[in-house]
């Protein structure tokens, strides 16, 4: 049985909670951290990039807030449709419920 999206849940949260996705993200994070630890020059480049992305993300969120507020009803409908599509995928593709190594 597949659980439908709850009111506070969004499709991105559900996708990130799928074992196949979360295990892939964990593996990538470990490899990224390992690479940064092994190569000091790469670590400094990555840190500059990370700070830039954080700043750009904060600026984008601040600028998009009024638009997001106005489009909230449309986002809710799209989220609901995406959750139903994810329900269908989870039902039809059982491999989504397993970590990548399985």
mmCIF file of C-alpha atoms in Angstrom:
data_model
loop_
_atom_site.group_PDB
_atom_site.id
_atom_site.type_symbol
_atom_site.label_atom_id
_atom_site.label_comp_id
_atom_site.label_asym_id
_atom_site.label_seq_id
_atom_site.Cartn_x
_atom_site.Cartn_y
_atom_site.Cartn_z
ATOM 1 C CA UNK A 1 0.000 0.000 0.000
ATOM 2 C CA UNK A 2 1.266 3.414 -1.014
ATOM 3 C CA UNK A 3 0.636 6.378 1.238
ATOM 4 C CA UNK A 4 -0.793 9.524 -0.381
ATOM 5 C CA UNK A 5 0.828 12.912 0.140
ATOM 6 C CA UNK A 6 -0.090 14.436 3.452
ATOM 7 C CA UNK A 7 -0.946 18.132 3.615
ATOM 8 C CA UNK A 8 2.499 19.142 4.980
ATOM 9 C CA UNK A 9 4.391 16.749 2.700
ATOM 10 C CA UNK A 10 5.643 17.630 -0.735
ATOM 11 C CA UNK A 11 6.736 15.475 -3.618
ATOM 12 C CA UNK A 12 10.399 16.490 -3.287
ATOM 13 C CA UNK A 13 10.456 15.313 0.346
ATOM 14 C CA UNK A 14 8.906 12.010 -0.700
ATOM 15 C CA UNK A 15 11.409 11.492 -3.509
ATOM 16 C CA UNK A 16 14.325 12.265 -1.186
ATOM 17 C CA UNK A 17 12.986 9.703 1.301
ATOM 18 C CA UNK A 18 12.940 6.886 -1.259
ATOM 19 C CA UNK A 19 15.687 4.412 -0.273
ATOM 20 C CA UNK A 20 17.168 4.388 -3.782
ATOM 21 C CA UNK A 21 17.460 8.197 -3.772
ATOM 22 C CA UNK A 22 18.586 8.647 -0.163
ATOM 23 C CA UNK A 23 21.286 5.961 -0.466
ATOM 24 C CA UNK A 24 22.558 7.562 -3.690
ATOM 25 C CA UNK A 25 22.694 10.988 -2.002
ATOM 26 C CA UNK A 26 24.553 9.528 0.997
ATOM 27 C CA UNK A 27 27.105 7.857 -1.291
ATOM 28 C CA UNK A 28 27.666 11.074 -3.239
ATOM 29 C CA UNK A 29 28.041 13.072 -0.018
ATOM 30 C CA UNK A 30 30.641 10.604 1.329
ATOM 31 C CA UNK A 31 32.604 10.724 -1.939
ATOM 32 C CA UNK A 32 32.460 14.532 -2.021
ATOM 33 C CA UNK A 33 33.664 14.788 1.595
ATOM 34 C CA UNK A 34 36.386 12.209 0.988
ATOM 35 C CA UNK A 35 37.626 14.093 -2.086
ATOM 36 C CA UNK A 36 37.698 17.382 -0.163
ATOM 37 C CA UNK A 37 39.681 15.753 2.661
ATOM 38 C CA UNK A 38 42.174 14.125 0.277
ATOM 39 C CA UNK A 39 42.910 17.157 -1.884
ATOM 40 C CA UNK A 40 43.457 20.475 -0.046
ATOM 41 C CA UNK A 41 43.353 22.543 -3.252
ATOM 42 C CA UNK A 42 40.060 20.920 -4.246
ATOM 43 C CA UNK A 43 38.721 21.601 -0.735
ATOM 44 C CA UNK A 44 39.421 25.325 -1.003
ATOM 45 C CA UNK A 45 37.805 25.520 -4.458
ATOM 46 C CA UNK A 46 34.770 23.589 -3.201
ATOM 47 C CA UNK A 47 34.386 25.853 -0.161
ATOM 48 C CA UNK A 48 34.401 28.984 -2.339
ATOM 49 C CA UNK A 49 31.834 27.379 -4.631
ATOM 50 C CA UNK A 50 29.652 26.289 -1.672
ATOM 51 C CA UNK A 51 29.629 29.818 -0.216
ATOM 52 C CA UNK A 52 28.699 31.232 -3.625
ATOM 53 C CA UNK A 53 25.853 28.775 -4.050
ATOM 54 C CA UNK A 54 24.534 29.514 -0.551
ATOM 55 C CA UNK A 55 24.587 33.265 -1.206
ATOM 56 C CA UNK A 56 22.949 32.914 -4.616
ATOM 57 C CA UNK A 57 20.327 30.573 -3.168
ATOM 58 C CA UNK A 58 19.446 33.013 -0.388
ATOM 59 C CA UNK A 59 19.203 35.884 -2.863
ATOM 60 C CA UNK A 60 17.031 33.835 -5.226
ATOM 61 C CA UNK A 61 14.688 32.823 -2.390
ATOM 62 C CA UNK A 62 14.325 36.443 -1.284
ATOM 63 C CA UNK A 63 13.543 37.552 -4.839
ATOM 64 C CA UNK A 64 11.140 34.697 -5.564
ATOM 65 C CA UNK A 65 9.120 34.918 -2.353
ATOM 66 C CA UNK A 66 6.372 37.239 -3.717
ATOM 67 C CA UNK A 67 5.989 35.096 -6.856
ATOM 68 C CA UNK A 68 5.859 31.874 -4.851
ATOM 69 C CA UNK A 69 3.202 33.331 -2.566
ATOM 70 C CA UNK A 70 1.037 34.287 -5.554
ATOM 71 C CA UNK A 71 1.459 30.907 -7.231
ATOM 72 C CA UNK A 72 0.897 28.860 -4.064
ATOM 73 C CA UNK A 73 -2.479 27.429 -5.202
ATOM 74 C CA UNK A 74 -0.963 26.279 -8.514
ATOM 75 C CA UNK A 75 2.022 24.743 -6.678
ATOM 76 C CA UNK A 76 -0.373 22.844 -4.403
ATOM 77 C CA UNK A 77 -2.226 21.384 -7.401
ATOM 78 C CA UNK A 78 1.052 20.458 -9.140
ATOM 79 C CA UNK A 79 2.363 18.890 -5.925
ATOM 80 C CA UNK A 80 -0.806 16.825 -5.548
ATOM 81 C CA UNK A 81 -0.560 15.581 -9.145
ATOM 82 C CA UNK A 82 3.143 14.790 -8.707
ATOM 83 C CA UNK A 83 2.399 12.862 -5.493
ATOM 84 C CA UNK A 84 -0.194 10.781 -7.308
ATOM 85 C CA UNK A 85 2.328 10.083 -10.059
ATOM 86 C CA UNK A 86 4.883 9.077 -7.439
ATOM 87 C CA UNK A 87 2.319 6.771 -5.827
ATOM 88 C CA UNK A 88 1.928 5.078 -9.203
ATOM 89 C CA UNK A 89 5.709 4.787 -9.725
ATOM 90 C CA UNK A 90 6.232 3.335 -6.248
ATOM 91 C CA UNK A 91 3.533 0.778 -6.948
ATOM 92 C CA UNK A 92 4.889 -0.206 -10.374
ATOM 93 C CA UNK A 93 8.643 -0.075 -9.622
ATOM 94 C CA UNK A 94 9.394 -1.896 -6.340
ATOM 95 C CA UNK A 95 13.154 -1.272 -6.795
ATOM 96 C CA UNK A 96 12.571 2.314 -5.634
ATOM 97 C CA UNK A 97 12.145 0.926 -2.114
ATOM 98 C CA UNK A 98 15.659 -0.553 -1.983
ATOM 99 C CA UNK A 99 19.059 1.113 -1.523
ATOM 100 C CA UNK A 100 21.267 1.336 -4.604
ATOM 101 C CA UNK A 101 23.513 -1.536 -3.492
ATOM 102 C CA UNK A 102 20.568 -3.939 -3.511
#
